[in-house]
Amino acid sequence: GRVADLGCGKLRHYDIMRSHSAELYLVDTEEQLSAIHSDSGTEYCVYQVAAKARKHGKKVHVFTENEFASTKLNLDLIVCVAVLDVVLARTRSQIIKSAARNLNRSGFLVLIVPRNDTTILDRCTPENSYQDGHVFFHHGVHTFYRNFRDHSPIVKAAKSAGLTVAKDLSRYRQVCLIFGAT
């Protein structure tokens, strides 16, 4: 069907999503979409990968998060992996609302959020708390992190966007929520 990778980043899920979808939408910030990434010595940017796929007859589209938020694509599936833990609450809410807006009536949103990673949690102290998470310096940049031991804020945001929980597959190491459109 018609699938989106919301927060596609460095395209970690690209191959599997492209091979299992009739049409794929890659969504992220303009900065992330145009950044030059490197994988096994090969440099690429998301726009280049999508253009190459289209040359080979694949339906691969690229949307900035702002473009995605203002469309209604009637998608069958939206997958968002390892995004909600590194963005502020306001951005989380916007991501969920834009996903809800772009699902078709029988569509699903899959949210996977890492949690309880001690290598990250060890860096989260009262001194670096910020809003509902923590900010610390990592790999040369400041990083925001929110650990969702309790994922009810995600469920609440999704419900306020008109989504319903279809399945909660959460475990100790990750939140995994599947929402259906209403």
PDB file of C-alpha atoms in Angstrom, residues 3 11 22 25 41 44 59 65 88 93 103 112 118 120 144 175:
ATOM      1  CA  VAL A   3       3.386   3.989   3.293  1.00  0.00           C
ATOM      2  CA  LEU A  11      16.993   5.912   5.784  1.00  0.00           C
ATOM      3  CA  ALA A  22       3.534   0.291  -3.602  1.00  0.00           C
ATOM      4  CA  TYR A  25       6.795   8.761   1.359  1.00  0.00           C
ATOM      5  CA  GLY A  41      31.730   4.860   2.381  1.00  0.00           C
ATOM      6  CA  TYR A  44      23.936  10.141  -0.215  1.00  0.00           C
ATOM      7  CA  LYS A  59       7.073   5.541  -6.425  1.00  0.00           C
ATOM      8  CA  GLU A  65       7.606  17.794   7.870  1.00  0.00           C
ATOM      9  CA  LEU A  88      10.148  18.402  22.384  1.00  0.00           C
ATOM     10  CA  SER A  93       2.123  16.592  19.198  1.00  0.00           C
ATOM     11  CA  LEU A 103      -3.972   8.299   7.294  1.00  0.00           C
ATOM     12  CA  ILE A 112       8.247   2.837  18.151  1.00  0.00           C
ATOM     13  CA  THR A 118      21.104   3.102  30.563  1.00  0.00           C
ATOM     14  CA  ILE A 120      21.491   7.553  27.781  1.00  0.00           C
ATOM     15  CA  PHE A 144      17.210  16.275  23.696  1.00  0.00           C
ATOM     16  CA  VAL A 175       7.271   1.649  23.385  1.00  0.00           C
TER      17      VAL A 175
END
